[in-house]
Amino acid sequence: MQNRNEHPRTNEVVDAAVVGGGPAGLNVALMLARSRRSVVVVDAGAPRNAPAAAAHGLFARDGVAPGELLATGREEVRRYGGRVVDGEVVEVRRDDDLFTLTLAGGRMLRARRLLVTTGLIDRLPDVEGLAARWGRDVVHCPYCHGWEVRDRRIAVLASGPASPHHALLFRQLSDTVAYFTNGRHLAEEQRTQFAARGIRIIDGDVAAAVVEDDALAGLRFADGRVEACDAVAVATRLEARASFLRPLGLDVVEHPSGAGTQLAADSFGRTAVPGVWAAGNVTDLMAQVGASAAAGASAGAQINADLVQEETAAAVAALAEA
Ligand SMILES: Cc1cc2nc3c(=O)[nH]c(=O)nc-3n(C[C@H](O)[C@H](O)[C@H](O)COP(=O)(O)OP(=O)(O)OC[C@H]3O[C@@H](n4cnc5c(N)ncnc54)[C@H](O)[C@@H]3O)c2cc1C
């Protein structure tokens, strides 16, 4: 629920603006608010795992609904005076020492430091009906959904360089795994591995997902053939959300694995532009909820330390002048 009182006020300057209120952004804000920093999180409300009913593999909260986790996170930030507003940042510029964020609708926010935790977009292959099942019986991550599809007939749909490895991971969860090449080359070594692990290889161009009674029933090929399956595992192309940073001279780069794009940052979360930090999926494509939150906590501590250093240097300079 939007709380209008939390919107940025005219000419207000905060210590840190956080763009994105997923696990990474909320943990940054928690660390900063607890350090008595003024912090505003601007969140467009479309976390990556929203289509899934539960978040798994998360220490002490396994199976929690993603929305419930974020609602708790927002309350924790607010408990310490941090603010979370609903909105989308469409542009960021630097004016002297401050960043000016423009939100859709024209509101502005100025901040001493900028933290980017906008996550990524999963691009599915162009197969009819796949997107409607995403996060339910069309899945990508053996650690997020693998247990839930264990012992089922799993169709691994080839989509990129990670797909053969993906098939081997899903084979750990079910004896009935088939690899749909969908027009992609499969190296001889991988064919041998699949034969050894009992993974069927099925050639042909996949055209559509077949759905019956609100459940996936199979994949249909362009020639009309249908192969039955209970779940599709597909490695999506992962595209970091960061286009609003271009006015700062920051843009995404291709990930070396070919899995997608990311916003480059060092192990502390610092990007190439001083004062701009990144955490979570936007800079670490493989991070799950726990890793994203942990990276956010670490970046929050780094930003606070950076501000402390700046303030100490200013205090020393002021003392020298006195
Ligand atoms: C279907 C699915 C199921 C998953 N299941 C699991 C699971 O079971 N366990 C697990 O550990 N991980 C799971 N994941 C991975 C998990 O979603 C990510 O690890 C996690 O969401 C990353 O957190 P984040 O904070 O980096 O990004 P996100 O959670 O994606 O949050 C980013 C936030 O930034 C906002 N945003 C983006 N651009 C802007 C902008 N310009 N202005 C303002 N706000 C903006 C978005 O709306 C969003 O709310 C799953 C992923 C998918 C796709």
mmCIF file of C-alpha atoms and ligand atoms in Angstrom:
data_model
loop_
_atom_site.group_PDB
_atom_site.id
_atom_site.type_symbol
_atom_site.label_atom_id
_atom_site.label_comp_id
_atom_site.label_asym_id
_atom_site.label_seq_id
_atom_site.Cartn_x
_atom_site.Cartn_y
_atom_site.Cartn_z
ATOM 1 C CA MET A 1 0.000 0.000 0.000
ATOM 2 C CA GLN A 2 1.301 3.400 -0.975
ATOM 3 C CA ASN A 3 1.916 5.772 1.900
ATOM 4 C CA ARG A 4 1.837 9.264 0.417
ATOM 5 C CA ASN A 5 3.514 10.819 3.468
ATOM 6 C CA GLU A 6 6.643 8.908 2.624
ATOM 7 C CA HIS A 7 7.085 10.537 -0.788
ATOM 8 C CA PRO A 8 10.193 12.670 -1.250
ATOM 9 C CA ARG A 9 9.644 16.258 -0.204
ATOM 10 C CA THR A 10 10.595 19.228 -2.411
ATOM 11 C CA ASN A 11 14.325 20.055 -2.193
ATOM 12 C CA GLU A 12 14.849 17.272 0.288
ATOM 13 C CA VAL A 13 18.310 15.683 0.317
ATOM 14 C CA VAL A 14 18.764 12.248 1.856
ATOM 15 C CA ASP A 15 21.936 10.370 2.699
ATOM 16 C CA ALA A 16 21.055 7.500 0.386
ATOM 17 C CA ALA A 17 18.489 6.747 -2.283
ATOM 18 C CA VAL A 18 17.883 3.092 -3.012
ATOM 19 C CA VAL A 19 16.332 2.246 -6.376
ATOM 20 C CA GLY A 20 14.531 -1.096 -6.041
ATOM 21 C CA GLY A 21 12.846 -2.555 -2.979
ATOM 22 C CA GLY A 22 13.513 -6.271 -3.339
ATOM 23 C CA PRO A 23 15.615 -8.284 -0.855
ATOM 24 C CA ALA A 24 18.805 -6.426 -1.823
ATOM 25 C CA GLY A 25 17.330 -2.916 -1.611
ATOM 26 C CA LEU A 26 15.448 -3.485 1.627
ATOM 27 C CA ASN A 27 18.508 -4.907 3.351
ATOM 28 C CA VAL A 28 20.620 -1.928 2.231
ATOM 29 C CA ALA A 29 17.973 0.373 3.656
ATOM 30 C CA LEU A 30 17.768 -1.597 6.905
ATOM 31 C CA MET A 31 21.520 -1.284 7.457
ATOM 32 C CA LEU A 32 21.501 2.432 6.651
ATOM 33 C CA ALA A 33 18.416 3.281 8.697
ATOM 34 C CA ARG A 34 19.880 1.446 11.686
ATOM 35 C CA SER A 35 23.029 3.559 11.194
ATOM 36 C CA ARG A 36 20.818 6.657 11.608
ATOM 37 C CA ARG A 37 21.102 7.524 7.914
ATOM 38 C CA SER A 38 18.204 9.128 6.088
ATOM 39 C CA VAL A 39 17.269 6.643 3.398
ATOM 40 C CA VAL A 40 14.481 6.414 0.831
ATOM 41 C CA VAL A 41 13.746 3.263 -1.137
ATOM 42 C CA VAL A 42 11.869 3.787 -4.406
ATOM 43 C CA ASP A 43 10.283 0.568 -5.593
ATOM 44 C CA ALA A 44 8.353 -0.194 -8.769
ATOM 45 C CA GLY A 45 6.813 -3.291 -7.156
ATOM 46 C CA ALA A 46 7.810 -5.986 -9.666
ATOM 47 C CA PRO A 47 10.280 -8.279 -7.888
ATOM 48 C CA ARG A 48 11.698 -11.042 -10.035
ATOM 49 C CA ASN A 49 10.137 -13.938 -8.145
ATOM 50 C CA ALA A 50 6.645 -12.410 -7.963
ATOM 51 C CA PRO A 51 5.133 -15.176 -10.169
ATOM 52 C CA ALA A 52 6.260 -17.879 -7.694
ATOM 53 C CA ALA A 53 4.059 -18.913 -4.764
ATOM 54 C CA ALA A 54 7.000 -19.463 -2.421
ATOM 55 C CA ALA A 55 10.692 -18.715 -1.979
ATOM 56 C CA HIS A 56 12.767 -21.802 -1.280
ATOM 57 C CA GLY A 57 16.312 -22.494 -0.182
ATOM 58 C CA LEU A 58 16.177 -19.507 2.141
ATOM 59 C CA PHE A 59 17.608 -20.081 5.601
ATOM 60 C CA ALA A 60 14.964 -19.967 8.360
ATOM 61 C CA ARG A 61 12.247 -18.737 5.932
ATOM 62 C CA ASP A 62 12.071 -21.632 3.447
ATOM 63 C CA GLY A 63 8.704 -21.621 1.678
ATOM 64 C CA VAL A 64 7.744 -18.052 2.605
ATOM 65 C CA ALA A 65 5.558 -16.216 0.077
ATOM 66 C CA PRO A 66 7.712 -13.603 -1.746
ATOM 67 C CA GLY A 67 5.170 -10.839 -1.047
ATOM 68 C CA GLU A 68 5.100 -11.631 2.657
ATOM 69 C CA LEU A 69 8.890 -11.529 2.856
ATOM 70 C CA LEU A 70 9.017 -8.082 1.254
ATOM 71 C CA ALA A 71 6.166 -6.726 3.376
ATOM 72 C CA THR A 72 8.108 -7.777 6.483
ATOM 73 C CA GLY A 73 11.260 -6.199 5.058
ATOM 74 C CA ARG A 74 9.460 -2.898 4.427
ATOM 75 C CA GLU A 75 8.151 -2.827 7.987
ATOM 76 C CA GLU A 76 11.637 -3.466 9.358
ATOM 77 C CA VAL A 77 13.044 -0.528 7.363
ATOM 78 C CA ARG A 78 10.226 1.768 8.549
ATOM 79 C CA ARG A 79 10.780 0.710 12.163
ATOM 80 C CA TYR A 80 14.087 2.611 12.080
ATOM 81 C CA GLY A 81 12.796 5.641 10.178
ATOM 82 C CA GLY A 82 13.691 4.490 6.661
ATOM 83 C CA ARG A 83 11.126 5.295 3.985
ATOM 84 C CA VAL A 84 9.817 3.065 1.222
ATOM 85 C CA VAL A 85 7.822 4.679 -1.568
ATOM 86 C CA ASP A 86 6.060 3.113 -4.531
ATOM 87 C CA GLY A 87 7.350 4.535 -7.794
ATOM 88 C CA GLU A 88 9.679 4.077 -10.718
ATOM 89 C CA VAL A 89 12.936 5.945 -11.175
ATOM 90 C CA VAL A 90 13.212 6.918 -14.838
ATOM 91 C CA GLU A 91 16.401 8.978 -14.790
ATOM 92 C CA VAL A 92 19.336 9.822 -12.543
ATOM 93 C CA ARG A 93 21.691 12.776 -13.000
ATOM 94 C CA ARG A 94 24.562 14.088 -10.942
ATOM 95 C CA ASP A 95 24.506 17.750 -9.887
ATOM 96 C CA ASP A 96 27.760 18.616 -8.111
ATOM 97 C CA ASP A 97 27.989 16.231 -5.136
ATOM 98 C CA LEU A 98 24.382 15.074 -5.273
ATOM 99 C CA PHE A 99 22.393 12.638 -7.361
ATOM 100 C CA THR A 100 19.025 13.790 -8.610
ATOM 101 C CA LEU A 101 16.510 11.037 -9.251
ATOM 102 C CA THR A 102 13.437 11.645 -11.362
ATOM 103 C CA LEU A 103 10.446 9.411 -10.727
ATOM 104 C CA ALA A 104 7.740 8.596 -13.269
ATOM 105 C CA GLY A 105 5.206 11.384 -12.795
ATOM 106 C CA GLY A 106 7.931 13.974 -12.263
ATOM 107 C CA ARG A 107 8.718 13.817 -8.537
ATOM 108 C CA MET A 108 12.399 14.351 -7.707
ATOM 109 C CA LEU A 109 14.659 13.090 -4.974
ATOM 110 C CA ARG A 110 18.212 14.199 -4.201
ATOM 111 C CA ALA A 111 20.708 11.986 -2.440
ATOM 112 C CA ARG A 112 24.357 11.901 -1.449
ATOM 113 C CA ARG A 113 24.728 8.265 -2.440
ATOM 114 C CA LEU A 114 22.849 6.072 -4.895
ATOM 115 C CA LEU A 115 22.285 2.358 -4.508
ATOM 116 C CA VAL A 116 20.972 0.387 -7.480
ATOM 117 C CA THR A 117 19.074 -2.795 -6.575
ATOM 118 C CA THR A 118 16.709 -3.004 -9.531
ATOM 119 C CA GLY A 119 17.173 -6.715 -10.241
ATOM 120 C CA LEU A 120 16.776 -8.229 -13.679
ATOM 121 C CA ILE A 121 14.280 -9.350 -16.254
ATOM 122 C CA ASP A 122 14.033 -13.007 -17.324
ATOM 123 C CA ARG A 123 13.604 -13.293 -21.094
ATOM 124 C CA LEU A 124 11.930 -16.559 -22.050
ATOM 125 C CA PRO A 125 12.371 -18.203 -25.464
ATOM 126 C CA ASP A 126 9.675 -17.295 -27.957
ATOM 127 C CA VAL A 127 7.424 -20.305 -27.355
ATOM 128 C CA GLU A 128 3.668 -19.758 -27.197
ATOM 129 C CA GLY A 129 2.124 -20.278 -23.774
ATOM 130 C CA LEU A 130 5.416 -20.487 -21.860
ATOM 131 C CA ALA A 131 5.212 -17.068 -20.188
ATOM 132 C CA ALA A 132 1.767 -17.792 -18.727
ATOM 133 C CA ARG A 133 3.211 -20.779 -16.804
ATOM 134 C CA TRP A 134 6.385 -18.965 -15.632
ATOM 135 C CA GLY A 135 7.230 -19.565 -11.979
ATOM 136 C CA ARG A 136 4.650 -22.363 -11.739
ATOM 137 C CA ASP A 137 5.480 -25.347 -13.954
ATOM 138 C CA VAL A 138 7.855 -23.458 -16.244
ATOM 139 C CA VAL A 139 10.888 -22.913 -14.034
ATOM 140 C CA HIS A 140 14.548 -22.014 -14.266
ATOM 141 C CA CYS A 141 16.295 -22.775 -11.004
ATOM 142 C CA PRO A 142 16.889 -26.255 -9.564
ATOM 143 C CA TYR A 143 17.422 -24.750 -6.115
ATOM 144 C CA CYS A 144 14.240 -22.644 -6.164
ATOM 145 C CA HIS A 145 11.800 -25.136 -7.687
ATOM 146 C CA GLY A 146 13.697 -28.396 -8.171
ATOM 147 C CA TRP A 147 12.306 -30.146 -5.117
ATOM 148 C CA GLU A 148 8.783 -29.187 -6.158
ATOM 149 C CA VAL A 149 9.202 -30.956 -9.544
ATOM 150 C CA ARG A 150 11.146 -33.945 -8.228
ATOM 151 C CA ASP A 151 10.299 -37.296 -9.830
ATOM 152 C CA ARG A 152 8.143 -35.552 -12.454
ATOM 153 C CA ARG A 153 8.684 -35.649 -16.225
ATOM 154 C CA ILE A 154 10.959 -32.634 -16.708
ATOM 155 C CA ALA A 155 11.531 -31.160 -20.164
ATOM 156 C CA VAL A 156 14.700 -29.080 -20.340
ATOM 157 C CA LEU A 157 14.217 -26.606 -23.164
ATOM 158 C CA ALA A 158 17.548 -25.611 -24.733
ATOM 159 C CA SER A 159 17.881 -21.842 -24.859
ATOM 160 C CA GLY A 160 21.571 -20.987 -24.498
ATOM 161 C CA PRO A 161 25.042 -22.081 -23.404
ATOM 162 C CA ALA A 162 23.906 -22.977 -19.863
ATOM 163 C CA SER A 163 21.208 -25.429 -20.997
ATOM 164 C CA PRO A 164 23.220 -28.702 -21.090
ATOM 165 C CA HIS A 165 24.516 -28.064 -17.555
ATOM 166 C CA HIS A 166 20.974 -27.172 -16.519
ATOM 167 C CA ALA A 167 19.798 -30.592 -17.727
ATOM 168 C CA LEU A 168 22.419 -32.361 -15.609
ATOM 169 C CA LEU A 169 21.306 -30.388 -12.531
ATOM 170 C CA PHE A 170 17.648 -31.274 -13.052
ATOM 171 C CA ARG A 171 18.644 -34.928 -13.567
ATOM 172 C CA GLN A 172 19.639 -34.871 -9.882
ATOM 173 C CA LEU A 173 15.951 -34.340 -9.109
ATOM 174 C CA SER A 174 14.198 -36.746 -11.447
ATOM 175 C CA ASP A 175 14.913 -39.926 -13.403
ATOM 176 C CA THR A 176 12.716 -38.690 -16.238
ATOM 177 C CA VAL A 177 14.480 -35.783 -17.883
ATOM 178 C CA ALA A 178 14.331 -35.020 -21.611
ATOM 179 C CA TYR A 179 16.437 -32.419 -23.401
ATOM 180 C CA PHE A 180 14.638 -30.523 -26.170
ATOM 181 C CA THR A 181 17.341 -29.187 -28.494
ATOM 182 C CA ASN A 182 14.919 -26.711 -30.157
ATOM 183 C CA GLY A 183 17.275 -26.209 -33.086
ATOM 184 C CA ARG A 184 20.396 -25.708 -30.960
ATOM 185 C CA HIS A 185 23.640 -27.596 -31.446
ATOM 186 C CA LEU A 186 24.513 -30.163 -28.784
ATOM 187 C CA ALA A 187 28.188 -31.155 -28.631
ATOM 188 C CA GLU A 188 29.207 -34.812 -28.835
ATOM 189 C CA GLU A 189 30.619 -34.722 -25.286
ATOM 190 C CA GLN A 190 27.265 -33.507 -23.950
ATOM 191 C CA ARG A 191 25.403 -36.163 -25.926
ATOM 192 C CA THR A 192 27.646 -38.765 -24.289
ATOM 193 C CA GLN A 193 26.990 -37.297 -20.827
ATOM 194 C CA PHE A 194 23.238 -37.349 -21.450
ATOM 195 C CA ALA A 195 23.365 -40.957 -22.660
ATOM 196 C CA ALA A 196 25.325 -41.930 -19.547
ATOM 197 C CA ARG A 197 22.840 -40.141 -17.257
ATOM 198 C CA GLY A 198 19.731 -41.420 -19.042
ATOM 199 C CA ILE A 199 18.609 -38.038 -20.378
ATOM 200 C CA ARG A 200 16.588 -38.397 -23.599
ATOM 201 C CA ILE A 201 17.476 -36.015 -26.417
ATOM 202 C CA ILE A 202 14.513 -34.800 -28.450
ATOM 203 C CA ASP A 203 15.119 -32.776 -31.623
ATOM 204 C CA GLY A 204 12.714 -30.410 -33.332
ATOM 205 C CA ASP A 205 11.481 -26.836 -33.125
ATOM 206 C CA VAL A 206 9.262 -26.290 -30.089
ATOM 207 C CA ALA A 207 6.227 -24.120 -30.936
ATOM 208 C CA ALA A 208 3.968 -24.090 -27.879
ATOM 209 C CA ALA A 209 3.289 -25.236 -24.339
ATOM 210 C CA VAL A 210 0.300 -27.564 -24.040
ATOM 211 C CA VAL A 211 -1.842 -26.775 -20.996
ATOM 212 C CA GLU A 212 -4.701 -28.875 -19.623
ATOM 213 C CA ASP A 213 -6.770 -28.057 -16.534
ATOM 214 C CA ASP A 214 -4.439 -25.225 -15.607
ATOM 215 C CA ALA A 215 -1.393 -27.501 -15.617
ATOM 216 C CA LEU A 216 1.367 -28.031 -18.113
ATOM 217 C CA ALA A 217 0.771 -31.229 -20.108
ATOM 218 C CA GLY A 218 3.480 -31.146 -22.762
ATOM 219 C CA LEU A 219 5.357 -29.299 -25.472
ATOM 220 C CA ARG A 220 4.095 -29.108 -29.054
ATOM 221 C CA PHE A 221 6.519 -29.001 -31.977
ATOM 222 C CA ALA A 222 6.113 -26.919 -35.121
ATOM 223 C CA ASP A 223 5.177 -30.118 -37.008
ATOM 224 C CA GLY A 224 2.303 -30.810 -34.571
ATOM 225 C CA ARG A 225 3.949 -33.591 -32.543
ATOM 226 C CA VAL A 226 3.374 -33.371 -28.778
ATOM 227 C CA GLU A 227 5.771 -34.682 -26.113
ATOM 228 C CA ALA A 228 4.164 -35.040 -22.697
ATOM 229 C CA CYS A 229 5.851 -33.482 -19.660
ATOM 230 C CA ASP A 230 4.906 -32.117 -16.231
ATOM 231 C CA ALA A 231 7.397 -29.261 -16.012
ATOM 232 C CA VAL A 232 9.657 -27.260 -18.296
ATOM 233 C CA ALA A 233 13.067 -26.120 -17.091
ATOM 234 C CA VAL A 234 14.503 -23.274 -19.135
ATOM 235 C CA ALA A 235 17.547 -21.061 -18.636
ATOM 236 C CA THR A 236 16.201 -17.580 -19.360
ATOM 237 C CA ARG A 237 18.294 -14.736 -20.715
ATOM 238 C CA LEU A 238 18.989 -12.479 -17.723
ATOM 239 C CA GLU A 239 18.872 -8.741 -18.427
ATOM 240 C CA ALA A 240 19.852 -6.280 -15.692
ATOM 241 C CA ARG A 241 17.464 -3.314 -15.283
ATOM 242 C CA ALA A 242 19.628 -0.209 -15.356
ATOM 243 C CA SER A 243 18.810 1.943 -18.398
ATOM 244 C CA PHE A 244 17.928 4.927 -16.155
ATOM 245 C CA LEU A 245 21.635 5.199 -15.243
ATOM 246 C CA ARG A 246 22.793 6.118 -18.769
ATOM 247 C CA PRO A 247 22.920 9.889 -18.074
ATOM 248 C CA LEU A 248 25.610 9.039 -15.467
ATOM 249 C CA GLY A 249 27.652 7.200 -18.094
ATOM 250 C CA LEU A 250 26.797 3.836 -16.543
ATOM 251 C CA ASP A 251 25.389 0.991 -18.586
ATOM 252 C CA VAL A 252 25.094 -2.767 -18.427
ATOM 253 C CA VAL A 253 27.714 -5.082 -19.900
ATOM 254 C CA GLU A 254 27.436 -8.599 -21.280
ATOM 255 C CA HIS A 255 28.098 -11.283 -18.640
ATOM 256 C CA PRO A 256 31.156 -13.410 -19.602
ATOM 257 C CA SER A 257 29.070 -16.615 -19.445
ATOM 258 C CA GLY A 258 26.678 -15.393 -22.135
ATOM 259 C CA ALA A 259 23.800 -15.674 -19.634
ATOM 260 C CA GLY A 260 22.767 -12.028 -20.053
ATOM 261 C CA THR A 261 23.759 -8.523 -18.951
ATOM 262 C CA GLN A 262 24.827 -7.047 -15.624
ATOM 263 C CA LEU A 263 25.826 -3.758 -14.055
ATOM 264 C CA ALA A 264 29.495 -4.176 -13.174
ATOM 265 C CA ALA A 265 30.443 -3.609 -9.520
ATOM 266 C CA ASP A 266 33.341 -4.680 -7.297
ATOM 267 C CA SER A 267 33.034 -7.018 -4.314
ATOM 268 C CA PHE A 268 31.965 -4.061 -2.117
ATOM 269 C CA GLY A 269 29.211 -3.102 -4.569
ATOM 270 C CA ARG A 270 31.004 -0.022 -5.952
ATOM 271 C CA THR A 271 30.312 0.724 -9.623
ATOM 272 C CA ALA A 272 32.622 2.664 -11.964
ATOM 273 C CA VAL A 273 30.907 5.948 -10.973
ATOM 274 C CA PRO A 274 31.900 7.226 -7.510
ATOM 275 C CA GLY A 275 28.924 7.348 -5.180
ATOM 276 C CA VAL A 276 26.911 4.755 -7.119
ATOM 277 C CA TRP A 277 26.659 1.275 -5.657
ATOM 278 C CA ALA A 278 24.866 -1.863 -6.806
ATOM 279 C CA ALA A 279 23.724 -5.077 -5.116
ATOM 280 C CA GLY A 280 21.580 -8.123 -5.845
ATOM 281 C CA ASN A 281 20.594 -9.521 -9.215
ATOM 282 C CA VAL A 282 21.356 -6.320 -11.127
ATOM 283 C CA THR A 283 25.061 -6.984 -10.590
ATOM 284 C CA ASP A 284 25.069 -10.698 -9.665
ATOM 285 C CA LEU A 285 22.860 -12.633 -12.059
ATOM 286 C CA MET A 286 23.071 -15.880 -10.096
ATOM 287 C CA ALA A 287 22.218 -14.463 -6.650
ATOM 288 C CA GLN A 288 19.158 -15.960 -4.995
ATOM 289 C CA VAL A 289 17.129 -14.181 -2.319
ATOM 290 C CA GLY A 290 19.608 -14.887 0.503
ATOM 291 C CA ALA A 291 22.658 -13.822 -1.511
ATOM 292 C CA SER A 292 20.872 -10.682 -2.777
ATOM 293 C CA ALA A 293 19.902 -9.656 0.741
ATOM 294 C CA ALA A 294 23.438 -10.367 1.997
ATOM 295 C CA ALA A 295 24.955 -8.251 -0.784
ATOM 296 C CA GLY A 296 22.534 -5.475 0.141
ATOM 297 C CA ALA A 297 23.590 -5.618 3.795
ATOM 298 C CA SER A 298 27.240 -5.471 2.800
ATOM 299 C CA ALA A 299 26.707 -2.528 0.420
ATOM 300 C CA GLY A 300 24.723 -0.709 3.125
ATOM 301 C CA ALA A 301 27.648 -1.020 5.523
ATOM 302 C CA GLN A 302 30.078 0.144 2.838
ATOM 303 C CA ILE A 303 27.970 3.197 2.011
ATOM 304 C CA ASN A 304 27.743 4.155 5.679
ATOM 305 C CA ALA A 305 31.527 3.792 6.031
ATOM 306 C CA ASP A 306 32.021 5.915 2.912
ATOM 307 C CA LEU A 307 29.796 8.662 4.336
ATOM 308 C CA VAL A 308 31.540 8.486 7.717
ATOM 309 C CA GLN A 309 34.890 8.948 5.976
ATOM 310 C CA GLU A 310 33.623 11.948 3.999
ATOM 311 C CA GLU A 311 32.099 13.555 7.103
ATOM 312 C CA THR A 312 35.256 12.947 9.145
ATOM 313 C CA ALA A 313 37.425 14.560 6.461
ATOM 314 C CA ALA A 314 35.066 17.568 6.374
ATOM 315 C CA ALA A 315 35.159 17.845 10.172
ATOM 316 C CA VAL A 316 38.965 17.722 10.193
ATOM 317 C CA ALA A 317 39.117 20.427 7.503
ATOM 318 C CA ALA A 318 36.660 22.599 9.467
ATOM 319 C CA LEU A 319 38.716 22.159 12.637
ATOM 320 C CA ALA A 320 41.883 23.191 10.818
ATOM 321 C CA GLU A 321 40.183 26.363 9.587
ATOM 322 C CA ALA A 322 38.767 27.272 12.999
HETATM 323 C C1 LIG B 1 10.124 -17.440 -10.932
HETATM 324 C C2 LIG B 1 11.270 -17.220 -9.968
HETATM 325 C C3 LIG B 1 11.291 -17.894 -8.761
HETATM 326 C C4 LIG B 1 12.329 -17.711 -7.862
HETATM 327 N N1 LIG B 1 12.342 -18.435 -6.720
HETATM 328 C C5 LIG B 1 13.343 -18.260 -5.840
HETATM 329 C C6 LIG B 1 13.403 -19.060 -4.658
HETATM 330 O O1 LIG B 1 12.563 -19.942 -4.434
HETATM 331 N N2 LIG B 1 14.429 -18.840 -3.804
HETATM 332 C C7 LIG B 1 15.407 -17.892 -4.032
HETATM 333 O O2 LIG B 1 16.282 -17.730 -3.197
HETATM 334 N N3 LIG B 1 15.374 -17.151 -5.164
HETATM 335 C C8 LIG B 1 14.379 -17.301 -6.064
HETATM 336 N N4 LIG B 1 14.354 -16.573 -7.215
HETATM 337 C C9 LIG B 1 15.396 -15.543 -7.415
HETATM 338 C C10 LIG B 1 14.966 -14.238 -6.723
HETATM 339 O O3 LIG B 1 13.807 -13.745 -7.353
HETATM 340 C C11 LIG B 1 16.081 -13.212 -6.791
HETATM 341 O O4 LIG B 1 17.266 -13.749 -6.246
HETATM 342 C C12 LIG B 1 15.757 -11.943 -6.002
HETATM 343 O O5 LIG B 1 14.476 -11.451 -6.351
HETATM 344 C C13 LIG B 1 16.807 -10.865 -6.270
HETATM 345 O O6 LIG B 1 16.557 -9.779 -5.413
HETATM 346 P P1 LIG B 1 16.881 -8.281 -5.880
HETATM 347 O O7 LIG B 1 16.551 -7.435 -4.709
HETATM 348 O O8 LIG B 1 18.208 -8.194 -6.488
HETATM 349 O O9 LIG B 1 15.837 -7.991 -7.100
HETATM 350 P P2 LIG B 1 14.241 -8.059 -7.134
HETATM 351 O O10 LIG B 1 13.706 -8.934 -6.089
HETATM 352 O O11 LIG B 1 13.885 -8.376 -8.552
HETATM 353 O O12 LIG B 1 13.790 -6.589 -6.783
HETATM 354 C C14 LIG B 1 14.065 -5.505 -7.633
HETATM 355 C C15 LIG B 1 13.018 -4.444 -7.375
HETATM 356 O O13 LIG B 1 13.422 -3.246 -8.059
HETATM 357 C C16 LIG B 1 12.286 -2.678 -8.668
HETATM 358 N N5 LIG B 1 12.722 -1.812 -9.780
HETATM 359 C C17 LIG B 1 13.277 -2.156 -10.970
HETATM 360 N N6 LIG B 1 13.551 -1.060 -11.709
HETATM 361 C C18 LIG B 1 13.150 0.006 -10.958
HETATM 362 C C19 LIG B 1 13.164 1.410 -11.172
HETATM 363 N N7 LIG B 1 13.663 1.950 -12.288
HETATM 364 N N8 LIG B 1 12.669 2.228 -10.194
HETATM 365 C C20 LIG B 1 12.183 1.699 -9.024
HETATM 366 N N9 LIG B 1 12.154 0.349 -8.779
HETATM 367 C C21 LIG B 1 12.629 -0.466 -9.728
HETATM 368 C C22 LIG B 1 11.483 -3.874 -9.140
HETATM 369 O O14 LIG B 1 10.139 -3.513 -9.404
HETATM 370 C C23 LIG B 1 11.641 -4.819 -7.946
HETATM 371 O O15 LIG B 1 10.628 -4.615 -6.983
HETATM 372 C C24 LIG B 1 13.365 -16.782 -8.167
HETATM 373 C C25 LIG B 1 13.342 -16.102 -9.381
HETATM 374 C C26 LIG B 1 12.321 -16.333 -10.282
HETATM 375 C C27 LIG B 1 12.340 -15.634 -11.622
#
